[in-house]
GROMACS .gro file of C-alpha atoms in nm:
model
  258
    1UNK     CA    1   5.056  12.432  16.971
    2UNK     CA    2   4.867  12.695  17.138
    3UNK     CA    3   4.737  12.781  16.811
    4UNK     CA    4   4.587  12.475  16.765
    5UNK     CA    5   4.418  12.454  17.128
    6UNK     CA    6   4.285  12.759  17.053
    7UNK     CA    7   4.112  12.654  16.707
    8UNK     CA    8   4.025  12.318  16.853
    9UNK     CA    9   3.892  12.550  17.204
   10UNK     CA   10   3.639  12.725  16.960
   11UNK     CA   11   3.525  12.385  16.764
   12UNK     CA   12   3.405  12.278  17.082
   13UNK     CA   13   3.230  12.550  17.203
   14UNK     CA   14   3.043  12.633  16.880
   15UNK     CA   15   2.941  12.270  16.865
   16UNK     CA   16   2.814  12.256  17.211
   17UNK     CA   17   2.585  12.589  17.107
   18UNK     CA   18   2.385  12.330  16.919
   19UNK     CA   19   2.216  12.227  17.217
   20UNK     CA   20   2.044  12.599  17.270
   21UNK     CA   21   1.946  12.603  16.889
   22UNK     CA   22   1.595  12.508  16.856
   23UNK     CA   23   1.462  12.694  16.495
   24UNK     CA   24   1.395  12.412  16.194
   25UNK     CA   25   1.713  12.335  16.040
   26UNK     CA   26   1.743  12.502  15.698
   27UNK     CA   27   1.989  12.440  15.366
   28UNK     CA   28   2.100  12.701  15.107
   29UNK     CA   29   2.452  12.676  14.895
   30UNK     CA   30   2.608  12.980  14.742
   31UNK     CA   31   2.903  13.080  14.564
   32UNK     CA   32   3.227  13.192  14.766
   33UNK     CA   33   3.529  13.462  14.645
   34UNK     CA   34   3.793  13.621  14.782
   35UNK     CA   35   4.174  13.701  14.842
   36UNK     CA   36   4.460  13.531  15.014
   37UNK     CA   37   4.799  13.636  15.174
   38UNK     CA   38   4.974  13.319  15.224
   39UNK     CA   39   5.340  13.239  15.369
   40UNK     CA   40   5.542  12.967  15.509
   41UNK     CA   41   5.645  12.851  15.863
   42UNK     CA   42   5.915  12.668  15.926
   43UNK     CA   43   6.126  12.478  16.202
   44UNK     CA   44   6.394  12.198  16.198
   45UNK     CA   45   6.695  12.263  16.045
   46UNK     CA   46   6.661  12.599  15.859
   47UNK     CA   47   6.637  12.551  15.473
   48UNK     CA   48   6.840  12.746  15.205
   49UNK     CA   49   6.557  13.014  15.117
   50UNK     CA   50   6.520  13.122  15.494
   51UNK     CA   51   6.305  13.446  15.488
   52UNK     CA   52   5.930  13.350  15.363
   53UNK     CA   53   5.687  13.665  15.309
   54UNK     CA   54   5.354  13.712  15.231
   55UNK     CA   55   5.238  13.625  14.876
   56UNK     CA   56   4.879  13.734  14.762
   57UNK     CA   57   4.632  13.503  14.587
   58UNK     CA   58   4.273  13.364  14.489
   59UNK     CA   59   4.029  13.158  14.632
   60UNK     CA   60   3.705  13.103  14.454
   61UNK     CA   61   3.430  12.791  14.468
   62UNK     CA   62   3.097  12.677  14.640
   63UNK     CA   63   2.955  12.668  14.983
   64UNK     CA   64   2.663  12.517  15.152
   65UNK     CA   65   2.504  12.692  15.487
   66UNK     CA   66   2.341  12.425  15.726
   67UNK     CA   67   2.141  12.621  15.982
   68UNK     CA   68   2.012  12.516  16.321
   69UNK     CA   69   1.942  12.845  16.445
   70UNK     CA   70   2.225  13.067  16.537
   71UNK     CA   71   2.476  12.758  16.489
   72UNK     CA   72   2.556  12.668  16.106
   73UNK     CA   73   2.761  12.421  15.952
   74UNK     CA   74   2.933  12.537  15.628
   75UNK     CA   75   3.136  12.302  15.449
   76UNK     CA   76   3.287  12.438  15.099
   77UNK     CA   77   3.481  12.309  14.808
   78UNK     CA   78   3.702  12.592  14.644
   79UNK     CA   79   4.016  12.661  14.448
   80UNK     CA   80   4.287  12.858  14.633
   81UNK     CA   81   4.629  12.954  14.569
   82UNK     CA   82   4.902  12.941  14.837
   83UNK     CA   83   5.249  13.036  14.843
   84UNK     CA   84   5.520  13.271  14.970
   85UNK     CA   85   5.805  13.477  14.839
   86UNK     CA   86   6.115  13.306  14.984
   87UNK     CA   87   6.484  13.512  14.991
   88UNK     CA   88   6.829  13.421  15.056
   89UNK     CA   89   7.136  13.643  15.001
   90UNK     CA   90   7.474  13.622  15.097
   91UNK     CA   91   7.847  13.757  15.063
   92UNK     CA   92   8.199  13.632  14.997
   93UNK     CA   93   8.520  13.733  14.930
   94UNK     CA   94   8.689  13.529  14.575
   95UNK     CA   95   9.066  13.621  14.490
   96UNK     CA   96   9.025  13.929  14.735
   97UNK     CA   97   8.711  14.088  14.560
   98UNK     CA   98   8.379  14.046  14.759
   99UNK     CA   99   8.080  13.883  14.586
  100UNK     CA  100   7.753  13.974  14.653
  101UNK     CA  101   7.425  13.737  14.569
  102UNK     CA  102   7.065  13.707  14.635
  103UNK     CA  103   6.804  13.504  14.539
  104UNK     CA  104   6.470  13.524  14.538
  105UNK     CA  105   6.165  13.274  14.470
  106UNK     CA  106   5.815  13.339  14.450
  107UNK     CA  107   5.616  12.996  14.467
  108UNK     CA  108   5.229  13.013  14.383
  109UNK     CA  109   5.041  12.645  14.452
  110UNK     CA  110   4.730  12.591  14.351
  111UNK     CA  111   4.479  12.369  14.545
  112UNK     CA  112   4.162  12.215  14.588
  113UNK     CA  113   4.041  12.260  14.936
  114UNK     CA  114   3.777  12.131  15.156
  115UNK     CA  115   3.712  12.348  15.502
  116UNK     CA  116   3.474  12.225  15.706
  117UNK     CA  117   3.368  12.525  15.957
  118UNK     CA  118   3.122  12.575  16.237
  119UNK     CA  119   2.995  12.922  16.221
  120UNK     CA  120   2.807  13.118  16.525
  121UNK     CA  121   2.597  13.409  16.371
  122UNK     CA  122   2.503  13.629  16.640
  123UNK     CA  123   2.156  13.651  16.497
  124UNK     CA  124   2.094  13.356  16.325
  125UNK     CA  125   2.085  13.482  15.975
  126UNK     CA  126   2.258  13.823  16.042
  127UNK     CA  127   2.495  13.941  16.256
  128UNK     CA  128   2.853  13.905  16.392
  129UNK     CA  129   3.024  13.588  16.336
  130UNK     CA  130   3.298  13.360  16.498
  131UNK     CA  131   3.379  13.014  16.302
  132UNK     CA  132   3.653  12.714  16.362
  133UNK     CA  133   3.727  12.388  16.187
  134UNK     CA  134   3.920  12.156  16.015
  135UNK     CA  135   4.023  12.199  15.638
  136UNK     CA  136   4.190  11.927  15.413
  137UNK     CA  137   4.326  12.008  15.062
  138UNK     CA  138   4.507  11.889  14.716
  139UNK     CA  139   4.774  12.043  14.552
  140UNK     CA  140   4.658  12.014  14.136
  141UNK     CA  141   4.885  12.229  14.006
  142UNK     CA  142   5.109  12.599  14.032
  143UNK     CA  143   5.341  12.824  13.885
  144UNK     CA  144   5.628  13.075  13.980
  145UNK     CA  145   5.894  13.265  13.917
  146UNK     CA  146   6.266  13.345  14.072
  147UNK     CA  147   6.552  13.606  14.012
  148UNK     CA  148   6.931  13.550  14.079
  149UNK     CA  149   7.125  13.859  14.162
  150UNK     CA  150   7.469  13.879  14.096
  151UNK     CA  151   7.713  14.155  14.148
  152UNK     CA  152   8.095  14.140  14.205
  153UNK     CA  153   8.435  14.424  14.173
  154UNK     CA  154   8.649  14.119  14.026
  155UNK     CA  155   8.695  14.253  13.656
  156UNK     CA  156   8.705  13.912  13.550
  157UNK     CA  157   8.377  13.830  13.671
  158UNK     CA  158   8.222  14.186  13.656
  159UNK     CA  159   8.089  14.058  13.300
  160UNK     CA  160   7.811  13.834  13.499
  161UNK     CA  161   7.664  14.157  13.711
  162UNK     CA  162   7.294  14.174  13.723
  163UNK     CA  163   6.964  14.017  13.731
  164UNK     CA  164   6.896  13.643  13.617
  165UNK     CA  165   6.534  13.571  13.608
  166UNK     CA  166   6.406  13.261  13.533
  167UNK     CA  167   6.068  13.002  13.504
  168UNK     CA  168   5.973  12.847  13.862
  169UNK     CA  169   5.777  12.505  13.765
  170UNK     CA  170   5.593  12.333  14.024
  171UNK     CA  171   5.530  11.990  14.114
  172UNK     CA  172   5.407  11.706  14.405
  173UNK     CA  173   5.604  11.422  14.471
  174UNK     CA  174   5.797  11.227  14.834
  175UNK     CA  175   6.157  11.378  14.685
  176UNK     CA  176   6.304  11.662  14.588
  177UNK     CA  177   6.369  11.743  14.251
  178UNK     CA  178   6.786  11.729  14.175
  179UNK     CA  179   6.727  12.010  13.890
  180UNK     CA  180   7.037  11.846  13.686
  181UNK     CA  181   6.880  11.806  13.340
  182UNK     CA  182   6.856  12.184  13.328
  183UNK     CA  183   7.103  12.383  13.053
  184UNK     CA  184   7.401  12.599  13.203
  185UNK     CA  185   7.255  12.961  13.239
  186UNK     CA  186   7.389  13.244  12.989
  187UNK     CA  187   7.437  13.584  13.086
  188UNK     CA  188   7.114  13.705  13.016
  189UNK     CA  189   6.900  13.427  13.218
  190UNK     CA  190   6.836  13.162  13.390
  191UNK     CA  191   6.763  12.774  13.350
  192UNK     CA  192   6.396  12.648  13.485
  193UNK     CA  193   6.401  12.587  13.858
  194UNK     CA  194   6.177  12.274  13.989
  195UNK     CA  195   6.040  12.260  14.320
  196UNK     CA  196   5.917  11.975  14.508
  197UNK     CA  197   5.583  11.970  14.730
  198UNK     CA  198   5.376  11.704  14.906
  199UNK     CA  199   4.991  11.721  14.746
  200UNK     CA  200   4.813  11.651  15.074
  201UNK     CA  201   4.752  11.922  15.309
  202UNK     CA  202   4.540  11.983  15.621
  203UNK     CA  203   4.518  12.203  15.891
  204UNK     CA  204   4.252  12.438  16.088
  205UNK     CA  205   4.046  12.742  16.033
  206UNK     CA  206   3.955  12.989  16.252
  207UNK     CA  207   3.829  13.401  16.228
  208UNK     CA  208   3.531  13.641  16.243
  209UNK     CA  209   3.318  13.755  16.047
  210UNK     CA  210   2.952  13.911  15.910
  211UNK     CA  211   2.598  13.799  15.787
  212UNK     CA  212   2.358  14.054  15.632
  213UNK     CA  213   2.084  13.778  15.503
  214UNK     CA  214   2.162  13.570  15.236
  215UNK     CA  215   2.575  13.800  15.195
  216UNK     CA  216   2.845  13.690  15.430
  217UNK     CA  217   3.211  13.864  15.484
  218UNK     CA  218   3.447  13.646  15.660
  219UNK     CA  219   3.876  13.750  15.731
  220UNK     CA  220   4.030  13.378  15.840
  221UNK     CA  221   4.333  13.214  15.959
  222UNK     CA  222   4.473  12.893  15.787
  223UNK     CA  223   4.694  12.710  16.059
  224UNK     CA  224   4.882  12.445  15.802
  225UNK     CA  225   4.955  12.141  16.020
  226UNK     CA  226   5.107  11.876  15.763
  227UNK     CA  227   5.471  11.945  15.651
  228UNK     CA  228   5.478  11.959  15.268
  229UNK     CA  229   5.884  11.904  15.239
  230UNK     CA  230   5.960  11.579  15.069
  231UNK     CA  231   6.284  11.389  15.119
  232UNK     CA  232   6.607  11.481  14.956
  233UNK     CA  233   6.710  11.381  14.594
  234UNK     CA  234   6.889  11.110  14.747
  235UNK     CA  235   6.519  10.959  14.992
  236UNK     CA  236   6.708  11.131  15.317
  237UNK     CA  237   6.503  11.373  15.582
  238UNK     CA  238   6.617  11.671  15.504
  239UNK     CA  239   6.571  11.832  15.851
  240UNK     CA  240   6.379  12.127  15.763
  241UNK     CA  241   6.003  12.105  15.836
  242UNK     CA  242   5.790  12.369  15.681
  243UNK     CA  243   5.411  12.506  15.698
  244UNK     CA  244   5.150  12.670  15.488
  245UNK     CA  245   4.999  12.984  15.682
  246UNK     CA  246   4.723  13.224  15.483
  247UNK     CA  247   4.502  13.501  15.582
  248UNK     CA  248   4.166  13.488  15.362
  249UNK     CA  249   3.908  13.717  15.302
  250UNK     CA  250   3.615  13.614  15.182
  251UNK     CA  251   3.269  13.735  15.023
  252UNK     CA  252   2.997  13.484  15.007
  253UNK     CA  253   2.647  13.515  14.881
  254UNK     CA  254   2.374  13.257  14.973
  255UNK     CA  255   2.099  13.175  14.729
  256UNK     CA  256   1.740  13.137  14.864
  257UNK     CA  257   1.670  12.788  14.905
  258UNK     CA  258   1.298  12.843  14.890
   0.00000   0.00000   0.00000
């Protein structure tokens, strides 16, 4: 929650800078690229694949700049890919010979997302930068990937050591996918995993950045702030409650409206 204070905090106080901004109001759009690292946060009851890292991705799309001064409003439509890399391992003991397992899954959603930001350029169309605001998006589509390690000093399971990758297909839905039509795995891979999001998201934006005329660098926060967990196979909460988080960076280059 302090997070969000903070995010909201700066919303305000850029807005309220619009009262000092007397220069003509002026409109240019331009196009927008850059690079995300993107994880998940969770809390509730802890879900299966319980340590989420950083997963790098795209954003690319349009952006309009709305000046009044040193105060601009620059709402954006772009495609970006979020995701994490998501681990779980474990260790048992069958018929007295410990068993060793890990699996890892490396989710990459794709989105269309609208972020709505104030920005504060420090010299109106140059300068340093602070910007907040609200972003909503729209899961469209995604891909992936996941690898099931096996390893084992029972000779008569010794035969199934090693590596089982396999397909990671994504889709949006209010339950969880059961993943029962799938065939049995044979010892040289794995059967296509399906995982389950909600398509709306929304959240808030916050970070720094720099103008130098019409070309603008920007490094971001993305505070996710709707849980995209649908119910179990069987329409029961699962417990688990989980976020998107991404870092962007961000190039964007403004076209002369004149």
């Amino acid at each position: 929650m302090k997070n969000l204070f903070t995010v909201l905090f700066l919303t305000t106080s850029l807005a309220g800078a619009a009262t000092t901004a007397h220069a003509q109001t002026a409109v240019t759009f331009g196009a927008r690229l850059g690079f995300n690292s993107s994880s998940f946060s969770y809390s509730g009851t802890p879900p299966q694949l319980n340590k989420a890292t950083w997963l790098m991705g795209l954003h690319v799309g349009g952006t309009a700049n709305i000046s009044f001064g040193n105060l601009a409003f620059q709402p954006a439509i772009i495609f970006t890919q979020k995701g994490a890399e998501l681990k779980s391992s474990g260790k048992e003991v069958f018929d007295g010979a410990p068993i060793t397992y890990s699996v890892m899954v490396s989710p990459k959603l794709t989105f269309i997302e609208l972020p709505l930001n104030m920005v504060y350029t420090s010299g109106g169309d140059h300068g340093f930068q602070i910007f907040a605001g609200p972003y909503v998006a729209l899961g469209v589509g995604g891909r992936g990937s996941y690898d099931f390690t096996f390893s084992t000093t029972d000779p008569n399971l010794a035969v199934y050591n090693g590596s089982y990758p396999g397909p990671l297909k994504i889709e949006y839905g209010n339950r969880q996918n059961a993943n029962n039509t799938q065939n049995t795995p044979n010892p040289t891979s794995a059967p296509p995993l399906i995982l389950t999001f909600h398509r709306f998201d929304a959240g808030l934006n916050g970070g720094v950045g720099y103008r130098v005329g019409s070309f603008q660098v920007q490094l971001g926060y993305g505070l996710g702030l709707v849980n995209f967990v649908p119910k179990d196979t069987d329409g029961t909460d699962t417990g688990s409650k989980r976020y998107h988080r991404s870092f962007q960076l961000s190039a964007s280059y403004f076209f002369d409206g004149k």
